[in-house]
Amino acid sequence: MSSVAIIGPGAIGGTIAAHLYALGAHDVTLCVRTPFESLEVGLPDGTTLRATPRVLTSPSPLPSPPEWILVTTKAYDADGAAAWIRALSGPNTRVAIIQNGVEHIERFKPHVTLERLLPVMVDLPAERDAPGRIRQRGRSVFRVPANDLGRNFLQLLEGTGFDAATSDDFLSVLWRKLALNAPGAVNALLLQPTGIVRDPAIADLMRGMILEVVAVARAEGAQLEESLADRIIENQRKAPADGMNSLHADRLAGRTMEVDARNGAVVRAGRRHGIPTPLNEMALVLLEALQPGRRS
Ligand SMILES: NC(=O)c1ccc[n+]([C@@H]2O[C@H](COP(=O)([O-])OP(=O)(O)OC[C@H]3O[C@@H](n4cnc5c(N)ncnc54)[C@H](OP(=O)(O)O)[C@@H]3O)[C@@H](O)[C@H]2O)c1
């Protein structure tokens, strides 16, 4: 039996928690900000997973440190997650950062030694309707670096049915996901769903944003091809027109948007390499100005 603490069991962490709990082979603890008593996760096949793991509401040690901590807060809640990590970790606790963006290590290296810190790329469409109430809308993909820590994480997920694997080129995996996410800022700015990409001018703008990501990613050492931009736009054109990305959904709901970890990361990396990223920078500045509490 492995012991696992999940910090921030929202859409992603709650889904992972319910699947791990269902195996009956793990001691699962949820570290929450907004309390709830049980988890319910609606699955894509129409069934529901119900789970009643241990729930902690403020950072305090467990009777023994967990083998794994999974951090599934939004990237901008890293300080709150770090308080939990400090309270829960033992010398052998491994910490997986399951978030979007490319700066997992940078965000958490002040709090976890590098040999215990695992960045994870997650592709898992899920939404939270209320604390502890989640809908998983599609298949779940996890990719981790091909090292001992990554392989150990895959053992933890064994039996869940998640598509989880190591990647020999994890850097490219992360940047490829960011290339997909970066143009989502346009939907959030316009408050328009996926179908807006069918407007040729919007498609050109989004393509330009992705090409900035590709240039920066290559400078970072990732293997991204320029044709990726056309492929992403084409896939978006074919996707259901009413799809809504999380930046868009967060802006509509008046929640903080995770734009700094996405377009902000592109701008920061661009500056490091002397590569201009004006489209991502404009999206970043405008969405930051629209964050809750920043509006005049
Ligand atoms: N959802 C998706 O479809 C999806 C897909 C791929 C990648 N991702 C990425 O996965 C990450 C998590 O996203 P998400 O959609 O799961 O976000 P989410 O539903 O907003 O869940 C985040 C959770 O973190 C909790 N939290 C924040 N600060 C905390 C603290 N100090 N202590 C304890 N809990 C805390 C929040 O609590 P409250 O209940 O108090 O808000 C919330 O339950 C993000 O980086 C996102 O970009 C998401």
Short mmCIF file of C-alpha atoms and ligand atoms in Angstrom, two decimals:
data_model
loop_
_atom_site.label_atom_id
_atom_site.label_comp_id
_atom_site.label_asym_id
_atom_site.label_seq_id
_atom_site.Cartn_x
_atom_site.Cartn_y
_atom_site.Cartn_z
CA MET A 1 0.00 0.00 0.00
CA SER A 2 1.42 3.41 -0.99
CA SER A 3 0.53 6.54 0.91
CA VAL A 4 -0.35 9.52 -1.27
CA ALA A 5 -1.25 13.09 -0.32
CA ILE A 6 -2.92 15.20 -3.00
CA ILE A 7 -2.58 18.95 -2.57
CA GLY A 8 -5.40 20.82 -4.30
CA PRO A 9 -7.87 18.05 -5.26
CA GLY A 10 -9.85 20.08 -7.80
CA ALA A 11 -10.65 18.83 -11.32
CA ILE A 12 -7.29 17.11 -11.89
CA GLY A 13 -6.33 16.14 -8.33
CA GLY A 14 -9.86 14.99 -7.46
CA THR A 15 -10.01 12.78 -10.56
CA ILE A 16 -6.63 11.21 -9.78
CA ALA A 17 -7.61 10.76 -6.11
CA ALA A 18 -10.87 8.99 -6.92
CA HIS A 19 -9.16 6.57 -9.34
CA LEU A 20 -6.37 5.81 -6.83
CA TYR A 21 -8.90 5.34 -4.01
CA ALA A 22 -10.97 2.96 -6.17
CA LEU A 23 -7.98 0.60 -6.44
CA GLY A 24 -8.22 0.02 -2.70
CA ALA A 25 -4.44 -0.27 -2.64
CA HIS A 26 -3.46 3.23 -1.55
CA ASP A 27 -3.78 5.33 1.58
CA VAL A 28 -5.10 8.57 0.04
CA THR A 29 -5.14 11.94 1.84
CA LEU A 30 -6.67 15.06 0.35
CA CYS A 31 -5.17 18.45 1.31
CA VAL A 32 -7.94 20.96 0.66
CA ARG A 33 -8.51 24.69 0.96
CA THR A 34 -12.30 24.54 0.71
CA PRO A 35 -13.50 21.62 2.85
CA PHE A 36 -15.71 18.78 1.55
CA GLU A 37 -16.52 15.35 2.94
CA SER A 38 -16.49 13.03 -0.06
CA LEU A 39 -15.43 12.91 -3.67
CA GLU A 40 -17.71 12.17 -6.62
CA VAL A 41 -16.19 11.94 -10.08
CA GLY A 42 -18.48 11.41 -13.08
CA LEU A 43 -16.63 9.33 -15.67
CA PRO A 44 -16.85 9.58 -19.47
CA ASP A 45 -18.80 6.27 -19.60
CA GLY A 46 -21.60 7.73 -17.46
CA THR A 47 -20.65 5.91 -14.24
CA THR A 48 -19.56 7.68 -11.06
CA LEU A 49 -16.61 7.03 -8.75
CA ARG A 50 -17.34 7.79 -5.09
CA ALA A 51 -14.56 8.05 -2.53
CA THR A 52 -14.17 9.03 1.12
CA PRO A 53 -10.44 9.56 1.63
CA ARG A 54 -8.95 11.36 4.64
CA VAL A 55 -9.37 15.14 4.25
CA LEU A 56 -7.00 17.67 5.84
CA THR A 57 -7.95 21.34 5.88
CA SER A 58 -4.73 22.94 7.12
CA PRO A 59 -1.07 22.03 6.68
CA SER A 60 -0.10 19.67 9.49
CA PRO A 61 1.99 16.47 9.52
CA LEU A 62 0.44 13.01 9.00
CA PRO A 63 1.31 10.21 11.49
CA SER A 64 4.01 9.23 8.96
CA PRO A 65 5.17 11.15 5.88
CA PRO A 66 3.54 10.04 2.61
CA GLU A 67 5.56 8.27 -0.07
CA TRP A 68 4.12 10.58 -2.71
CA ILE A 69 2.77 14.12 -2.68
CA LEU A 70 0.88 15.13 -5.83
CA VAL A 71 0.52 18.88 -6.35
CA THR A 72 -2.55 19.67 -8.44
CA THR A 73 -3.29 23.28 -7.52
CA LYS A 74 -3.25 25.87 -10.27
CA ALA A 75 0.30 27.11 -10.93
CA TYR A 76 -0.41 30.46 -9.25
CA ASP A 77 -1.21 28.70 -5.95
CA ALA A 78 2.35 27.36 -5.59
CA ASP A 79 2.97 29.22 -2.31
CA GLY A 80 -0.07 27.59 -0.68
CA ALA A 81 1.05 24.19 -2.00
CA ALA A 82 4.55 24.78 -0.62
CA ALA A 83 3.15 25.20 2.91
CA TRP A 84 1.59 21.72 2.63
CA ILE A 85 4.80 20.24 1.23
CA ARG A 86 6.76 21.62 4.19
CA ALA A 87 4.25 20.19 6.69
CA LEU A 88 3.85 16.73 5.12
CA SER A 89 7.22 15.79 3.62
CA GLY A 90 9.67 13.32 5.08
CA PRO A 91 13.20 12.71 3.81
CA ASN A 92 11.96 10.14 1.26
CA THR A 93 8.73 11.78 0.13
CA ARG A 94 8.59 12.24 -3.63
CA VAL A 95 6.71 15.23 -5.03
CA ALA A 96 4.98 15.23 -8.43
CA ILE A 97 3.94 18.59 -9.89
CA ILE A 98 0.93 17.93 -12.11
CA GLN A 99 0.24 21.28 -13.73
CA ASN A 100 0.27 23.07 -17.07
CA GLY A 101 3.17 25.16 -18.33
CA VAL A 102 6.89 24.41 -18.51
CA GLU A 103 8.18 25.81 -15.20
CA HIS A 104 7.27 22.99 -12.78
CA ILE A 105 10.84 22.65 -11.50
CA GLU A 106 11.47 26.40 -11.20
CA ARG A 107 8.27 26.84 -9.17
CA PHE A 108 9.04 24.10 -6.65
CA LYS A 109 12.82 23.77 -6.43
CA PRO A 110 12.94 26.19 -3.46
CA HIS A 111 10.78 23.65 -1.56
CA VAL A 112 11.86 20.17 -2.72
CA THR A 113 15.29 18.71 -3.48
CA LEU A 114 15.68 18.07 -7.19
CA GLU A 115 16.10 14.30 -6.90
CA ARG A 116 12.62 14.04 -5.30
CA LEU A 117 10.86 16.50 -7.63
CA LEU A 118 8.97 15.17 -10.68
CA PRO A 119 7.36 17.39 -13.33
CA VAL A 120 4.30 15.79 -14.93
CA MET A 121 2.51 16.69 -18.17
CA VAL A 122 -1.20 16.04 -17.81
CA ASP A 123 -3.82 15.99 -20.54
CA LEU A 124 -7.08 15.20 -18.76
CA PRO A 125 -10.25 17.10 -19.62
CA ALA A 126 -12.10 17.56 -16.33
CA GLU A 127 -14.26 20.19 -14.66
CA ARG A 128 -15.18 20.90 -11.07
CA ASP A 129 -18.85 21.75 -10.50
CA ALA A 130 -18.43 22.21 -6.73
CA PRO A 131 -15.81 21.23 -4.12
CA GLY A 132 -15.43 17.43 -4.42
CA ARG A 133 -17.82 17.22 -7.41
CA ILE A 134 -15.98 16.61 -10.67
CA ARG A 135 -16.74 15.56 -14.22
CA GLN A 136 -14.00 13.75 -16.16
CA ARG A 137 -14.85 14.35 -19.81
CA GLY A 138 -12.27 12.25 -21.64
CA ARG A 139 -9.23 10.03 -21.50
CA SER A 140 -6.33 10.87 -19.25
CA VAL A 141 -2.77 11.16 -20.48
CA PHE A 142 0.23 11.55 -18.19
CA ARG A 143 3.83 11.89 -19.38
CA VAL A 144 6.90 11.97 -17.13
CA PRO A 145 10.66 12.07 -17.67
CA ALA A 146 12.28 8.67 -18.29
CA ASN A 147 14.10 8.40 -14.96
CA ASP A 148 13.67 6.40 -11.72
CA LEU A 149 11.30 8.94 -10.25
CA GLY A 150 9.16 8.91 -13.42
CA ARG A 151 9.05 5.11 -13.46
CA ASN A 152 8.11 5.06 -9.77
CA PHE A 153 5.24 7.46 -10.50
CA LEU A 154 3.95 5.12 -13.23
CA GLN A 155 3.91 2.29 -10.67
CA LEU A 156 1.74 4.47 -8.43
CA LEU A 157 -0.78 4.93 -11.28
CA GLU A 158 -0.78 1.24 -12.25
CA GLY A 159 -4.32 -0.16 -12.48
CA THR A 160 -6.01 3.24 -12.83
CA GLY A 161 -6.46 2.87 -16.59
CA PHE A 162 -4.74 6.22 -17.19
CA ASP A 163 -2.54 6.43 -20.28
CA ALA A 164 0.70 7.04 -18.36
CA ALA A 165 4.18 6.68 -19.82
CA THR A 166 7.70 8.02 -19.66
CA SER A 167 9.12 10.18 -22.42
CA ASP A 168 12.76 10.31 -23.51
CA ASP A 169 12.13 13.88 -24.67
CA PHE A 170 10.00 15.28 -21.86
CA LEU A 171 11.06 18.87 -22.59
CA SER A 172 9.41 18.65 -26.01
CA VAL A 173 6.29 17.08 -24.46
CA LEU A 174 5.89 20.08 -22.14
CA TRP A 175 6.47 22.68 -24.86
CA ARG A 176 4.13 20.89 -27.28
CA LYS A 177 1.34 21.17 -24.68
CA LEU A 178 2.18 24.84 -24.14
CA ALA A 179 1.99 25.45 -27.92
CA LEU A 180 -1.55 24.07 -27.74
CA ASN A 181 -2.48 26.15 -24.69
CA ALA A 182 -0.91 29.51 -25.63
CA PRO A 183 -3.48 30.65 -28.25
CA GLY A 184 -6.29 29.89 -25.78
CA ALA A 185 -5.61 33.38 -24.41
CA VAL A 186 -7.40 34.78 -27.48
CA ASN A 187 -10.62 32.94 -26.54
CA ALA A 188 -10.36 34.30 -23.02
CA LEU A 189 -9.78 37.86 -24.28
CA LEU A 190 -12.70 37.73 -26.71
CA LEU A 191 -14.91 35.56 -24.46
CA GLN A 192 -15.50 33.42 -27.54
CA PRO A 193 -15.40 29.59 -27.63
CA THR A 194 -13.24 27.37 -29.82
CA GLY A 195 -15.22 28.09 -33.03
CA ILE A 196 -13.79 31.63 -33.23
CA VAL A 197 -10.70 30.04 -34.86
CA ARG A 198 -12.83 29.62 -38.01
CA ASP A 199 -12.41 33.39 -38.55
CA PRO A 200 -9.28 33.56 -40.79
CA ALA A 201 -7.87 36.64 -39.04
CA ILE A 202 -8.20 34.99 -35.63
CA ALA A 203 -6.60 31.81 -37.01
CA ASP A 204 -3.64 33.89 -38.27
CA LEU A 205 -3.25 35.56 -34.88
CA MET A 206 -3.31 32.22 -33.07
CA ARG A 207 -0.89 30.70 -35.59
CA GLY A 208 1.49 33.60 -34.90
CA MET A 209 1.29 32.95 -31.15
CA ILE A 210 2.08 29.27 -31.66
CA LEU A 211 5.02 30.09 -33.95
CA GLU A 212 6.44 32.27 -31.16
CA VAL A 213 6.16 29.28 -28.80
CA VAL A 214 7.86 27.03 -31.37
CA ALA A 215 10.80 29.46 -31.78
CA VAL A 216 11.28 29.82 -28.01
CA ALA A 217 10.86 26.08 -27.40
CA ARG A 218 13.57 25.29 -29.96
CA ALA A 219 15.92 27.77 -28.28
CA GLU A 220 15.23 25.91 -25.02
CA GLY A 221 16.24 22.63 -26.70
CA ALA A 222 12.79 21.20 -27.47
CA GLN A 223 12.09 19.52 -30.82
CA LEU A 224 9.05 21.33 -32.22
CA GLU A 225 8.36 21.61 -35.93
CA GLU A 226 6.95 24.79 -37.52
CA SER A 227 4.11 22.77 -39.09
CA LEU A 228 2.82 22.24 -35.52
CA ALA A 229 1.13 25.66 -35.73
CA ASP A 230 -0.93 24.72 -38.79
CA ARG A 231 -1.81 21.34 -37.25
CA ILE A 232 -3.05 22.88 -34.01
CA ILE A 233 -5.16 25.44 -35.87
CA GLU A 234 -6.61 22.75 -38.16
CA ASN A 235 -7.53 20.56 -35.17
CA GLN A 236 -9.16 23.53 -33.45
CA ARG A 237 -11.18 24.27 -36.60
CA LYS A 238 -12.47 20.68 -36.59
CA ALA A 239 -13.20 20.65 -32.84
CA PRO A 240 -16.73 21.38 -31.53
CA ALA A 241 -17.31 25.12 -31.97
CA ASP A 242 -18.69 25.54 -28.45
CA GLY A 243 -15.60 24.17 -26.64
CA MET A 244 -14.27 26.39 -23.88
CA ASN A 245 -10.67 26.38 -22.65
CA SER A 246 -9.89 26.88 -18.96
CA LEU A 247 -8.62 30.47 -19.28
CA HIS A 248 -11.91 31.39 -20.93
CA ALA A 249 -13.93 29.45 -18.33
CA ASP A 250 -11.96 31.01 -15.46
CA ARG A 251 -12.46 34.55 -16.80
CA LEU A 252 -16.20 33.95 -17.26
CA ALA A 253 -16.46 32.62 -13.69
CA GLY A 254 -14.48 35.56 -12.24
CA ARG A 255 -11.60 33.25 -11.16
CA THR A 256 -7.90 34.01 -11.44
CA MET A 257 -6.55 32.96 -14.83
CA GLU A 258 -3.42 30.78 -15.14
CA VAL A 259 -2.03 33.04 -17.87
CA ASP A 260 1.36 33.68 -16.29
CA ALA A 261 2.27 29.97 -16.32
CA ARG A 262 1.30 29.81 -20.01
CA ASN A 263 1.84 32.98 -22.08
CA GLY A 264 4.02 34.42 -19.29
CA ALA A 265 6.35 31.42 -19.50
CA VAL A 266 6.70 31.96 -23.26
CA VAL A 267 7.57 35.63 -22.77
CA ARG A 268 10.12 34.86 -20.00
CA ALA A 269 11.86 32.16 -22.06
CA GLY A 270 11.81 34.43 -25.12
CA ARG A 271 13.59 37.16 -23.15
CA ARG A 272 16.26 34.68 -21.98
CA HIS A 273 17.04 33.85 -25.61
CA GLY A 274 16.53 37.30 -27.15
CA ILE A 275 13.51 36.05 -29.12
CA PRO A 276 10.64 38.55 -29.44
CA THR A 277 7.22 37.20 -28.42
CA PRO A 278 4.98 40.27 -28.94
CA LEU A 279 1.74 38.35 -29.48
CA ASN A 280 2.06 36.29 -26.33
CA GLU A 281 3.21 39.39 -24.43
CA MET A 282 0.15 41.37 -25.49
CA ALA A 283 -2.14 38.50 -24.45
CA LEU A 284 -0.32 38.25 -21.12
CA VAL A 285 -0.53 41.97 -20.34
CA LEU A 286 -4.20 42.22 -21.31
CA LEU A 287 -5.31 39.12 -19.39
CA GLU A 288 -3.29 40.12 -16.32
CA ALA A 289 -5.07 43.50 -16.46
CA LEU A 290 -8.38 41.61 -16.53
CA GLN A 291 -7.59 39.40 -13.51
CA PRO A 292 -10.18 39.65 -10.72
CA GLY A 293 -9.36 42.56 -8.45
CA ARG A 294 -7.27 44.29 -11.15
CA ARG A 295 -10.23 45.79 -13.02
CA SER A 296 -10.84 49.49 -12.42
N1 LIG B 1 -8.97 20.75 -15.62
C1 LIG B 1 -8.40 20.35 -16.74
O1 LIG B 1 -9.10 19.89 -17.66
C2 LIG B 1 -6.90 20.40 -16.90
C3 LIG B 1 -6.33 19.70 -17.99
C4 LIG B 1 -4.95 19.69 -18.12
C5 LIG B 1 -4.16 20.38 -17.22
N2 LIG B 1 -4.74 21.06 -16.18
C6 LIG B 1 -3.84 21.75 -15.25
O2 LIG B 1 -3.88 21.07 -14.00
C7 LIG B 1 -3.65 22.01 -12.92
C8 LIG B 1 -4.83 21.93 -11.95
O3 LIG B 1 -5.98 22.39 -12.65
P1 LIG B 1 -7.47 22.07 -12.17
O4 LIG B 1 -8.33 22.27 -13.37
O5 LIG B 1 -7.54 20.79 -11.46
O6 LIG B 1 -7.72 23.27 -11.15
P2 LIG B 1 -8.92 23.41 -10.08
O7 LIG B 1 -10.08 22.57 -10.47
O8 LIG B 1 -9.10 24.87 -9.88
O9 LIG B 1 -8.28 22.76 -8.77
C9 LIG B 1 -7.27 23.37 -8.05
C10 LIG B 1 -7.53 23.05 -6.61
O10 LIG B 1 -6.46 23.56 -5.82
C11 LIG B 1 -7.03 23.97 -4.61
N3 LIG B 1 -6.10 24.82 -3.86
C12 LIG B 1 -5.61 26.03 -4.17
N4 LIG B 1 -4.79 26.47 -3.21
C13 LIG B 1 -4.75 25.51 -2.25
C14 LIG B 1 -4.12 25.38 -1.01
N5 LIG B 1 -3.31 26.34 -0.53
N6 LIG B 1 -4.33 24.27 -0.28
C15 LIG B 1 -5.16 23.27 -0.72
N7 LIG B 1 -5.79 23.34 -1.91
C16 LIG B 1 -5.60 24.45 -2.66
C17 LIG B 1 -8.30 24.66 -5.01
O11 LIG B 1 -9.14 24.79 -3.89
P3 LIG B 1 -10.51 25.65 -3.86
O12 LIG B 1 -11.59 24.60 -3.91
O13 LIG B 1 -10.47 26.39 -2.56
O14 LIG B 1 -10.49 26.54 -5.06
C18 LIG B 1 -8.82 23.67 -6.05
O15 LIG B 1 -9.56 22.64 -5.45
C19 LIG B 1 -3.51 23.37 -13.59
O16 LIG B 1 -2.15 23.66 -13.80
C20 LIG B 1 -4.22 23.18 -14.94
O17 LIG B 1 -3.75 24.05 -15.94
C21 LIG B 1 -6.09 21.08 -16.00
#
